[in-house]
Tab-separated table of N, CA and C in Angstrom:
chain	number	residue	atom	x	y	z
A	1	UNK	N	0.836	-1.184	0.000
A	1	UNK	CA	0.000	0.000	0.000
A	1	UNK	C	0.874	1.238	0.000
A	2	UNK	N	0.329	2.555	-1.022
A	2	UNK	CA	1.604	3.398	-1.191
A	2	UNK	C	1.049	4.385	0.594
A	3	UNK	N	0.433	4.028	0.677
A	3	UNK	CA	0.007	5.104	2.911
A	3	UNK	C	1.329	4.524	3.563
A	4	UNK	N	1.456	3.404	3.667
A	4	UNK	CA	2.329	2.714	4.344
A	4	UNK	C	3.584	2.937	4.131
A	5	UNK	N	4.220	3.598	3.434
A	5	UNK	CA	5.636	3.532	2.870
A	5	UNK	C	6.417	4.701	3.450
A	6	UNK	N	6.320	5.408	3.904
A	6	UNK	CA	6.784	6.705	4.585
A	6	UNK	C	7.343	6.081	6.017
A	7	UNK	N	7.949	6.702	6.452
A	7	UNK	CA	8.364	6.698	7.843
A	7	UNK	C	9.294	8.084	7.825
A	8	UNK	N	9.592	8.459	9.830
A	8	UNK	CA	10.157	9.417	10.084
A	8	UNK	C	10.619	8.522	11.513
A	9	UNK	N	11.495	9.382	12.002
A	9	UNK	CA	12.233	9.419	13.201
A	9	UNK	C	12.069	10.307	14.091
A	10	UNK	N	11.447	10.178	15.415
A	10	UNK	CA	11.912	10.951	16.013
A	10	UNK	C	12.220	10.518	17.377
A	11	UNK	N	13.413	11.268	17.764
A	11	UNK	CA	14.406	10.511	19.275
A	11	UNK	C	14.886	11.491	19.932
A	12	UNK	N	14.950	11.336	21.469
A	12	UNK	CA	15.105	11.987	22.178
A	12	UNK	C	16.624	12.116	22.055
A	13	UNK	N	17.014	13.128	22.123
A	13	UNK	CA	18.723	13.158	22.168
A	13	UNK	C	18.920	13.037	23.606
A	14	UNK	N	20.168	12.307	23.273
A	14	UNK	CA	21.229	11.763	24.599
A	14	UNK	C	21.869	12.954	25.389
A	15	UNK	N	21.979	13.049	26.998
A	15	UNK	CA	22.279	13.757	27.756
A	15	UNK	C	23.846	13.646	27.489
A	16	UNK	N	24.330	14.710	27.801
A	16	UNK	CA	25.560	14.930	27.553
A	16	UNK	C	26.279	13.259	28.304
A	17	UNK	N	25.941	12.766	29.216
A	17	UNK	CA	26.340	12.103	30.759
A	17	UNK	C	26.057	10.918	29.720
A	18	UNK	N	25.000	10.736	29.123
A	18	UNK	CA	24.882	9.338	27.775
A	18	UNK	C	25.561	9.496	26.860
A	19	UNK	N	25.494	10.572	26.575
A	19	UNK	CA	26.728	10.757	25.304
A	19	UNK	C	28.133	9.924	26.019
A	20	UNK	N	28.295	10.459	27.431
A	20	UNK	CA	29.693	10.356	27.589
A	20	UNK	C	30.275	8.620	27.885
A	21	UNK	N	29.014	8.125	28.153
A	21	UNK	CA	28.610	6.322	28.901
A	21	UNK	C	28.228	6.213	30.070
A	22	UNK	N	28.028	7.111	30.902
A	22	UNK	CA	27.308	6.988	32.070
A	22	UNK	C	26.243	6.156	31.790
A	23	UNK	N	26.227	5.115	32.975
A	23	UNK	CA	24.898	4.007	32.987
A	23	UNK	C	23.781	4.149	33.811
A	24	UNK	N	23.505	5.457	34.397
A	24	UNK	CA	22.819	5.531	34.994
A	24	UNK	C	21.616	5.541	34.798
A	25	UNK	N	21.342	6.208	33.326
A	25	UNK	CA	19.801	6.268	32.541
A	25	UNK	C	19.863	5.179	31.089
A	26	UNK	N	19.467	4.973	30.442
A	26	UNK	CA	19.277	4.370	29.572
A	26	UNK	C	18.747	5.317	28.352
A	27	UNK	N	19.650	5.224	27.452
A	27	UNK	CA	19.504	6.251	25.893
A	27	UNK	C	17.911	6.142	25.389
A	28	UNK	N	17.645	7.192	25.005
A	28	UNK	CA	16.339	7.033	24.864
A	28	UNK	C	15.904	6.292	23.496
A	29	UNK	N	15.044	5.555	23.184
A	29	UNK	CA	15.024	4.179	21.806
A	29	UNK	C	14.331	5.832	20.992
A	30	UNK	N	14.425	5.156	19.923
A	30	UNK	CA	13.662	6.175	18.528
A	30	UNK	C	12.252	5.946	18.961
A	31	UNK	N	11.555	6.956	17.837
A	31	UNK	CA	10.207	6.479	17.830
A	31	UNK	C	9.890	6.868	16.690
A	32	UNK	N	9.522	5.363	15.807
A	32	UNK	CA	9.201	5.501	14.606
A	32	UNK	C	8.121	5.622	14.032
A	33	UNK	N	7.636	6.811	13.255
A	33	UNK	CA	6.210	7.236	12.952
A	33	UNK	C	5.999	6.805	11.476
A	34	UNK	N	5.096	6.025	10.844
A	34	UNK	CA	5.000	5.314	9.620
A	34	UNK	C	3.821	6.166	9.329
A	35	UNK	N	3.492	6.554	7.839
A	35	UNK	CA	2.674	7.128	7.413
A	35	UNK	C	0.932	6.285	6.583
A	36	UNK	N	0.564	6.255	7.501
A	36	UNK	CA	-0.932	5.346	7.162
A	36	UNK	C	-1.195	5.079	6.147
A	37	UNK	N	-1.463	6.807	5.815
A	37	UNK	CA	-2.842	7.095	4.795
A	37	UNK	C	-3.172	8.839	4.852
A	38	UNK	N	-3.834	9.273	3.998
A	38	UNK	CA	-4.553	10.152	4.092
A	38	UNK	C	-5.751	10.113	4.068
A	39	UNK	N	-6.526	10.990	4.430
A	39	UNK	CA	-8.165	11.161	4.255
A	39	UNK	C	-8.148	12.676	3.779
A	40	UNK	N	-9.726	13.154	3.357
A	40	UNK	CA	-10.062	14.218	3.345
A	40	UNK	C	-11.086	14.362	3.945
A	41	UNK	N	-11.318	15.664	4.464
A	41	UNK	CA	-12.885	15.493	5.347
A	41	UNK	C	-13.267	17.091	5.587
A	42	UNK	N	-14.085	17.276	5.695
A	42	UNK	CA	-14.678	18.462	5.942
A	42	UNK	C	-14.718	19.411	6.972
A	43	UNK	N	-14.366	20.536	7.499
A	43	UNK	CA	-14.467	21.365	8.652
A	43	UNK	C	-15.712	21.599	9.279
A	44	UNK	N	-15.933	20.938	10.496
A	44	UNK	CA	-17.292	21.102	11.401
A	44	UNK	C	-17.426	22.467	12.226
A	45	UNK	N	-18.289	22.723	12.508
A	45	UNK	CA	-17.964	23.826	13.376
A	45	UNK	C	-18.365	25.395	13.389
A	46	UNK	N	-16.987	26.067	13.214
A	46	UNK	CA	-17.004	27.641	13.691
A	46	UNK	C	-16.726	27.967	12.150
A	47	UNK	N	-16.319	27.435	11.242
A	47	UNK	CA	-15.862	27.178	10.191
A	47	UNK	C	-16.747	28.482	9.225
A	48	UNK	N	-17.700	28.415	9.472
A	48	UNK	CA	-17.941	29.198	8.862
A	48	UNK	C	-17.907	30.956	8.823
A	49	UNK	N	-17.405	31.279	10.008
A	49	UNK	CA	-16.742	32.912	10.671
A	49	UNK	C	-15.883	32.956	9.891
A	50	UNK	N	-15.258	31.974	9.212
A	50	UNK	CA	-13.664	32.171	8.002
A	50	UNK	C	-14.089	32.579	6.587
A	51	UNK	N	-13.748	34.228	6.810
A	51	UNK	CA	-14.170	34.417	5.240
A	51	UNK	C	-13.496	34.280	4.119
A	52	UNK	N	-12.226	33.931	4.189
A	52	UNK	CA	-11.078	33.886	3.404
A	52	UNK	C	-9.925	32.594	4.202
A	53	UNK	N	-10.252	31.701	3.868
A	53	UNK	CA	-9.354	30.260	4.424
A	53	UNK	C	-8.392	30.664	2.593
A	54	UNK	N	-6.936	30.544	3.393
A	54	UNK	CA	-6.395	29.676	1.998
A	54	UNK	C	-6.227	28.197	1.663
A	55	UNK	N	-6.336	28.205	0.367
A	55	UNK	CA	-5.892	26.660	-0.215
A	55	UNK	C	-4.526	26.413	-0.188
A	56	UNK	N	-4.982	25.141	0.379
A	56	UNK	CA	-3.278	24.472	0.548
A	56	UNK	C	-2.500	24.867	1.767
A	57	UNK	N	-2.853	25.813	2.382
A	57	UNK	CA	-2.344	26.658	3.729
A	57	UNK	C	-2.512	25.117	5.145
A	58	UNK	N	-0.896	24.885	5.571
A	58	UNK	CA	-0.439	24.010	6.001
A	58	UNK	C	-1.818	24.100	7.714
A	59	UNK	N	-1.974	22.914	8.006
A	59	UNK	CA	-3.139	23.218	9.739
A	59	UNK	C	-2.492	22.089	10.324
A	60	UNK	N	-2.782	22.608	11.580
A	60	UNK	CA	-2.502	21.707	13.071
A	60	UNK	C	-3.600	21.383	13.478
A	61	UNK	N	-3.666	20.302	13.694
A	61	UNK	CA	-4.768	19.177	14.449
A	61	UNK	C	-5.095	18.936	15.449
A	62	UNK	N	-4.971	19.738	16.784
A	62	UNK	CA	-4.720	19.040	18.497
A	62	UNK	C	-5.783	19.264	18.726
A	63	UNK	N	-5.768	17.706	19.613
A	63	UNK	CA	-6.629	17.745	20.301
A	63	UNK	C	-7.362	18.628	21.578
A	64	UNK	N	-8.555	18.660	21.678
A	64	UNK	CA	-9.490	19.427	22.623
A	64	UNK	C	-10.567	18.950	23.350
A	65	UNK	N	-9.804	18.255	24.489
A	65	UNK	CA	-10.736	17.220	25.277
A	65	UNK	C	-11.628	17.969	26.022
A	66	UNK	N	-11.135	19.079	26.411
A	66	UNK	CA	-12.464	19.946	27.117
A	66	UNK	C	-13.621	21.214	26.183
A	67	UNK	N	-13.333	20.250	25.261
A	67	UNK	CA	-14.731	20.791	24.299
A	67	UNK	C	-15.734	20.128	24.591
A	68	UNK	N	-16.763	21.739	25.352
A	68	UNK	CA	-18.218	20.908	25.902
A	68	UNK	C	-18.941	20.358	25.212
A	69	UNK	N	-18.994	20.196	23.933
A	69	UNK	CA	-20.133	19.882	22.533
A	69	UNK	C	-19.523	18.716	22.076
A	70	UNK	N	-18.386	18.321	22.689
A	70	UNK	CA	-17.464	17.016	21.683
A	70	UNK	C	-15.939	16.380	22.680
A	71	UNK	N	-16.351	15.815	23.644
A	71	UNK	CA	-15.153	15.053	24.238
A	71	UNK	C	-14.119	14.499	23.586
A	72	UNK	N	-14.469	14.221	22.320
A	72	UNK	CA	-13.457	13.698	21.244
A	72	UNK	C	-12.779	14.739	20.533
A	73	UNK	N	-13.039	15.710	20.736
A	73	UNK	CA	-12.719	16.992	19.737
A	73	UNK	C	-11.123	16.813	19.021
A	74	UNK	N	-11.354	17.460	17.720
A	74	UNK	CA	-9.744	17.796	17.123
A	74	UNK	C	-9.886	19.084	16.571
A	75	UNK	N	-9.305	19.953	17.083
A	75	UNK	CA	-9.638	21.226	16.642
A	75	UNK	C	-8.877	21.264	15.111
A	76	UNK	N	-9.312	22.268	14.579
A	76	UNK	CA	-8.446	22.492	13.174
A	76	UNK	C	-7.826	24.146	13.080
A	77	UNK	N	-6.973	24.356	12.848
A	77	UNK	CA	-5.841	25.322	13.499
A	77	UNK	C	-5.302	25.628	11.883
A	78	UNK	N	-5.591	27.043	10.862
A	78	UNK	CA	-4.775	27.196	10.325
A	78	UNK	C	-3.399	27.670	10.664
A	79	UNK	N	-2.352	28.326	9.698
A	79	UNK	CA	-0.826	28.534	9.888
A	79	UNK	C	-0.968	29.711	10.279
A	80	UNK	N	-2.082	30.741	10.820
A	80	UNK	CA	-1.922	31.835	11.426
A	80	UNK	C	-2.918	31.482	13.115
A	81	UNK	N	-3.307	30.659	13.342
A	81	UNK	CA	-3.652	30.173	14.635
A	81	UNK	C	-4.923	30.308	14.886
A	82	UNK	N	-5.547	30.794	13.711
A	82	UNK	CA	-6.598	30.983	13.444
A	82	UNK	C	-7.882	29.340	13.661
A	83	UNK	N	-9.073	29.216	14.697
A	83	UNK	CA	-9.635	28.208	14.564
A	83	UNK	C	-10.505	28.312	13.234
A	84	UNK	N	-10.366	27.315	12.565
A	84	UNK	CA	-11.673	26.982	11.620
A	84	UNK	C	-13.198	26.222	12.412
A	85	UNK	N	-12.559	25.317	13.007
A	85	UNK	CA	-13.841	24.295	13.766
A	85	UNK	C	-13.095	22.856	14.180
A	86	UNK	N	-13.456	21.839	13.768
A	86	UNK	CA	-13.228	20.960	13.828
A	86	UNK	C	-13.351	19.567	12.813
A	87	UNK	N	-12.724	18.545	13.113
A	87	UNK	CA	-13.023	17.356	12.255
A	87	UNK	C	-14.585	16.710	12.689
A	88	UNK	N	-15.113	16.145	11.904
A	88	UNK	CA	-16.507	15.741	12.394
A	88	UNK	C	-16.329	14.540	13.432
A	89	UNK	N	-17.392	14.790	14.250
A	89	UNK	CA	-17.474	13.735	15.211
A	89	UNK	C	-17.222	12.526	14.733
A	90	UNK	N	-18.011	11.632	14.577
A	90	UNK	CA	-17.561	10.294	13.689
A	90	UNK	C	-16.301	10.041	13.657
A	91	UNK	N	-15.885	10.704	13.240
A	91	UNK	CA	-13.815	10.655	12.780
A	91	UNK	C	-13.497	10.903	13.967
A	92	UNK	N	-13.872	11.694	14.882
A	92	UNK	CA	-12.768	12.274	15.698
A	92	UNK	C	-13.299	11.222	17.085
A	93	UNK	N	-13.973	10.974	17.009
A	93	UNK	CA	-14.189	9.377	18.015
A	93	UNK	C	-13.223	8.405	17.609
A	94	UNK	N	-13.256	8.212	16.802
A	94	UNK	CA	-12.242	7.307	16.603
A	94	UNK	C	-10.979	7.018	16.616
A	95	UNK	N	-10.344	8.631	16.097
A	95	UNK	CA	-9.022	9.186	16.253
A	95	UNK	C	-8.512	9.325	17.678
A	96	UNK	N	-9.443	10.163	18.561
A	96	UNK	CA	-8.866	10.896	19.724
A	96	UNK	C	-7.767	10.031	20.306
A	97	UNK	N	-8.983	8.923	21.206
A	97	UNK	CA	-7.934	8.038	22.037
A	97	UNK	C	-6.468	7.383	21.461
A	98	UNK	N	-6.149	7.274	19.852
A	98	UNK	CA	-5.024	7.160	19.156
A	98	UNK	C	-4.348	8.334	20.212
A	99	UNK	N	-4.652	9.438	19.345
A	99	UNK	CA	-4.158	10.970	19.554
A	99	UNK	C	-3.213	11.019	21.272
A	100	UNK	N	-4.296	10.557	22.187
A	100	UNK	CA	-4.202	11.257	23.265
A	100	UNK	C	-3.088	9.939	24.300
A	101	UNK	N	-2.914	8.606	23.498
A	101	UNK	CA	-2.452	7.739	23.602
A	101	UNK	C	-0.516	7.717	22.920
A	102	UNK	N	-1.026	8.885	22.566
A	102	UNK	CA	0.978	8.823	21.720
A	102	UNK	C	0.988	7.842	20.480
A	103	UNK	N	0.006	7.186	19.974
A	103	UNK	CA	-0.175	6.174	18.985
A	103	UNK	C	-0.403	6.954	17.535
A	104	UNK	N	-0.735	7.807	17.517
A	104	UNK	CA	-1.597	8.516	16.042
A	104	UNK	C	-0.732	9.690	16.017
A	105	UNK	N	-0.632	10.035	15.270
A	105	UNK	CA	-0.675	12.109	14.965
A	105	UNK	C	-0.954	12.298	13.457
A	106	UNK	N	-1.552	13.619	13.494
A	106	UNK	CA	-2.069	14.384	12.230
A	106	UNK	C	-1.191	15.498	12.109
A	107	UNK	N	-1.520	15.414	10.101
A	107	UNK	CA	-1.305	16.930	10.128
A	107	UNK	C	-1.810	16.907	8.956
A	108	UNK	N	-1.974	18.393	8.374
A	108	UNK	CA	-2.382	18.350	6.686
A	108	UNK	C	-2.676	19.522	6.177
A	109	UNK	N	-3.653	20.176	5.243
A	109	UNK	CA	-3.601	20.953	4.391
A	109	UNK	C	-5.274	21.787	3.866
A	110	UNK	N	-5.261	22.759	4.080
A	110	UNK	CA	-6.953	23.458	3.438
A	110	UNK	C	-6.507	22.799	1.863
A	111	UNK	N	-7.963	22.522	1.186
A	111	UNK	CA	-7.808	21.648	-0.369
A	111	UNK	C	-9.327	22.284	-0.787
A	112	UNK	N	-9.420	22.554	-1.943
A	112	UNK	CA	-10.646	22.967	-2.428
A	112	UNK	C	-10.229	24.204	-3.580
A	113	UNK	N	-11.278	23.984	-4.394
A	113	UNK	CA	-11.225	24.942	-5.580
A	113	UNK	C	-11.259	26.424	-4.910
A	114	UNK	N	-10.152	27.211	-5.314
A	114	UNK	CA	-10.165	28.520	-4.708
A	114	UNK	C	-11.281	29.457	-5.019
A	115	UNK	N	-11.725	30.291	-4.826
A	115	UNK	CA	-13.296	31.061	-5.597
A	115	UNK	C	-14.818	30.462	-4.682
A	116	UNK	N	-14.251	29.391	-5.072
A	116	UNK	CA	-15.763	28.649	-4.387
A	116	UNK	C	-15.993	29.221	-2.842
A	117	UNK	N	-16.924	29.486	-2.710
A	117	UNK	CA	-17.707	29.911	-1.528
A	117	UNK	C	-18.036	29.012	-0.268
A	118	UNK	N	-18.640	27.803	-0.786
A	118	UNK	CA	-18.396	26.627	0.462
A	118	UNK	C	-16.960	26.299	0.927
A	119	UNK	N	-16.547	26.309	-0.036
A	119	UNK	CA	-14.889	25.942	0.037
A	119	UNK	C	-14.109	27.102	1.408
A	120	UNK	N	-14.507	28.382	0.897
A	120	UNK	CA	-13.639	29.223	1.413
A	120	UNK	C	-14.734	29.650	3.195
A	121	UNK	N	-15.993	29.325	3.037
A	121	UNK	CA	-16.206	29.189	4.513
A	121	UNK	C	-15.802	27.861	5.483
A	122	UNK	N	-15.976	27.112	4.476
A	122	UNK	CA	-16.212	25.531	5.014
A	122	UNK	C	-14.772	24.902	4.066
A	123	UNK	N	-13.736	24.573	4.565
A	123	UNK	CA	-12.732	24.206	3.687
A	123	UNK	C	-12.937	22.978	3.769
A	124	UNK	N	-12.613	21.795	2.538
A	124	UNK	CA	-12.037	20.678	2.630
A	124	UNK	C	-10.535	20.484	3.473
A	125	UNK	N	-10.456	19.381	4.262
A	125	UNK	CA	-8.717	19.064	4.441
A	125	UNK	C	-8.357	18.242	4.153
A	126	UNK	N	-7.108	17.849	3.468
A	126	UNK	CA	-6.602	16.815	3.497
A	126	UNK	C	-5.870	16.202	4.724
A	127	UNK	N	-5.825	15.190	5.567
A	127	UNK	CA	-5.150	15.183	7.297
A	127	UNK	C	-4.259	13.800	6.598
A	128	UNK	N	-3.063	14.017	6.564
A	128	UNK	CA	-2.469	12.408	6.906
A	128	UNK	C	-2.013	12.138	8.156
A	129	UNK	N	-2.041	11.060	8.461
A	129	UNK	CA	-2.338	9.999	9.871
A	129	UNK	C	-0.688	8.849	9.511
A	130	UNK	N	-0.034	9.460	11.128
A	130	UNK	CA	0.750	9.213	10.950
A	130	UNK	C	0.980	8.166	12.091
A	131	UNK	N	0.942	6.674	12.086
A	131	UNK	CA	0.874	6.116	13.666
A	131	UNK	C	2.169	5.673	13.977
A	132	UNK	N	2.041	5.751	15.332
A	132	UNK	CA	3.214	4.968	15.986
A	132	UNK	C	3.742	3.636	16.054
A	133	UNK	N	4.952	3.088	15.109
A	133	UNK	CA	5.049	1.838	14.878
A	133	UNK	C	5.178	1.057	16.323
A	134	UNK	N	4.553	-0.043	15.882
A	134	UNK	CA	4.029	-1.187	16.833
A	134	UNK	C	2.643	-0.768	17.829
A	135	UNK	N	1.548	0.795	17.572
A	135	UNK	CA	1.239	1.084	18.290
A	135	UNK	C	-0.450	0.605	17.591
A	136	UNK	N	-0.555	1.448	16.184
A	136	UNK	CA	-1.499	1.322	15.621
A	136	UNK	C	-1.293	1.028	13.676
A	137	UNK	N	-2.410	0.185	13.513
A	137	UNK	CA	-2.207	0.596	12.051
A	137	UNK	C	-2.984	0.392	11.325
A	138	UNK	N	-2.153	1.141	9.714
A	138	UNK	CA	-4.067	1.204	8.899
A	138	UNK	C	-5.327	0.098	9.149
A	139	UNK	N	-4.808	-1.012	8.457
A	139	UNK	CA	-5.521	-1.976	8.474
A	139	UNK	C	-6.846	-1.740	10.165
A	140	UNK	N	-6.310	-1.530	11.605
A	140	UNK	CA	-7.161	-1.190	12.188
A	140	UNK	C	-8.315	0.099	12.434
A	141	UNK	N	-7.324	1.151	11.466
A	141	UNK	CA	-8.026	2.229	11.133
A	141	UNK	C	-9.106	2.120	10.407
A	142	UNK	N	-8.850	1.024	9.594
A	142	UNK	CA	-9.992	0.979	8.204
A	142	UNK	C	-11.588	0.029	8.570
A	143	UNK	N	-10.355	-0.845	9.861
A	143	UNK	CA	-11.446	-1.510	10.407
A	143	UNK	C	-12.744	-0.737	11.329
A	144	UNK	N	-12.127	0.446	12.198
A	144	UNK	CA	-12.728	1.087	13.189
A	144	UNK	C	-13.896	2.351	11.998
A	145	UNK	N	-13.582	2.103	10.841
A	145	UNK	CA	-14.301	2.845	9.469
A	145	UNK	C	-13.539	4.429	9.506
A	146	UNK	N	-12.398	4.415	9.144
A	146	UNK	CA	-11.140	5.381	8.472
A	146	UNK	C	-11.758	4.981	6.871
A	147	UNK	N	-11.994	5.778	6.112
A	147	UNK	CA	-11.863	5.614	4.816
A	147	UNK	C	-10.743	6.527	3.966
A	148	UNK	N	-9.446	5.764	3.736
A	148	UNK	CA	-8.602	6.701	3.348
A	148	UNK	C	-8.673	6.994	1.931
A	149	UNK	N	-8.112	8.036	1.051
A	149	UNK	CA	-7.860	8.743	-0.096
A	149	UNK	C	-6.527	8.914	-0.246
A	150	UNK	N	-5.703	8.012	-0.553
A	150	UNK	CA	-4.335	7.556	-0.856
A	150	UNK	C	-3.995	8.234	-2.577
A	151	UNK	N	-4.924	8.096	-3.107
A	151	UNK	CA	-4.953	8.678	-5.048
A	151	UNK	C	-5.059	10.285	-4.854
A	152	UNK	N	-5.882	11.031	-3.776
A	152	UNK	CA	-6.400	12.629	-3.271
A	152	UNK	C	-4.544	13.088	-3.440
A	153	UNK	N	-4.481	14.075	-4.396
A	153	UNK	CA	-3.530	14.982	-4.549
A	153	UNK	C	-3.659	15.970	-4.164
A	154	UNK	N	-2.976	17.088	-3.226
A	154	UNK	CA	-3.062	18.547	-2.966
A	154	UNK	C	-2.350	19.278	-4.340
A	155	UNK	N	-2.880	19.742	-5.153
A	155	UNK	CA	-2.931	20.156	-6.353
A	155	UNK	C	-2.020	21.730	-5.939
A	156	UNK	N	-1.415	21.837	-6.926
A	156	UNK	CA	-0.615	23.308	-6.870
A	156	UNK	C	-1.365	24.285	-7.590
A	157	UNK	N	-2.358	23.899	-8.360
A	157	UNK	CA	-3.067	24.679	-9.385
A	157	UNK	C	-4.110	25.206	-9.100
A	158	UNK	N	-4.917	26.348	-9.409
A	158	UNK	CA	-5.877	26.992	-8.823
A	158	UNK	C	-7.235	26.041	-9.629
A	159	UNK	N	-6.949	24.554	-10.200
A	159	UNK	CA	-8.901	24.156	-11.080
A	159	UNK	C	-8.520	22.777	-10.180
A	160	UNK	N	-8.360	22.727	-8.633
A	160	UNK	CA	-8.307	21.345	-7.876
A	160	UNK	C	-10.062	21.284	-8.359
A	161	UNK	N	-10.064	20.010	-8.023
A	161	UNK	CA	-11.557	19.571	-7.807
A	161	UNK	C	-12.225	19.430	-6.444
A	162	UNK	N	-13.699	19.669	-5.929
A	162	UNK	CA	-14.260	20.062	-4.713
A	162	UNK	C	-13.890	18.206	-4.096
């Protein structure tokens, strides 16, 4: 599967005292993040106070457990800190406990024909889902009903499709 083929690293760097061989702590192991899948999905929410979202404009995903309307919440955060709303319930039930577990992380992209009016209150996103090896994976995502869009391109061109 081409979701699956990605990976990243990330590791705690060694204290000077590990660097040097001190045995007192133990070096911290990597932690390897494999790339699922993507989805696209729609902005729930406040989403619509955004009169001008850009396309393609990079968003942060964190979670928001003390959202009174949604215990599962994932807020959606463009690159100026700006809230749009959120991922829809459905999805974000399913995601959170990944999320809040160190097993999952998101990130991704506003996607939608620029001009368009739903688009620019209500953006499409693209989110890829990145899990923690040995923690979670697609195959259980797809099971828990993740429907990914692995073929979904973030288009550089202003005629993407809705």
């Amino acid at each position: 599967m081409p979701g699956n083929m990605h990976s990243t690293t990330e590791a705690g760097a060694p204290s000077q005292n590990q660097a040097q061989g001190s045995t007192s702590q133990a070096a911290a192991s990597p932690v390897h993040w494999l790339l699922l899948g993507q989805i696209v999905t729609r902005v729930k929410g406040i989403g619509n106070r955004v009169h001008s979202t850009p396309t393609r404009d990079s968003i942060q995903l964190p979670r928001d457990p003390g959202n009174m309307h949604d215990r599962n919440a994932i807020t959606v955060l463009i690159s100026t800190g700006q809230n749009l709303g959120n991922i829809n319930s459905q999805l974000a039930a399913i995601l959170a406990a990944l999320m809040d577990s160190a097993a999952l992380r998101l990130q991704g992209k506003t996607v939608g024909k620029r001009g368009s009016r739903w688009t620019w209150m209500r953006p499409d996103i693209c989110v890829q889902l990145y899990g923690r090896s040995g923690m979670v994976t697609r195959a259980e995502l797809e099971e828990a009903g993740v429907v990914f869009k692995d073929d979904f391109k973030v288009s550089s061109s202003s005629d993407e499709s809705d």
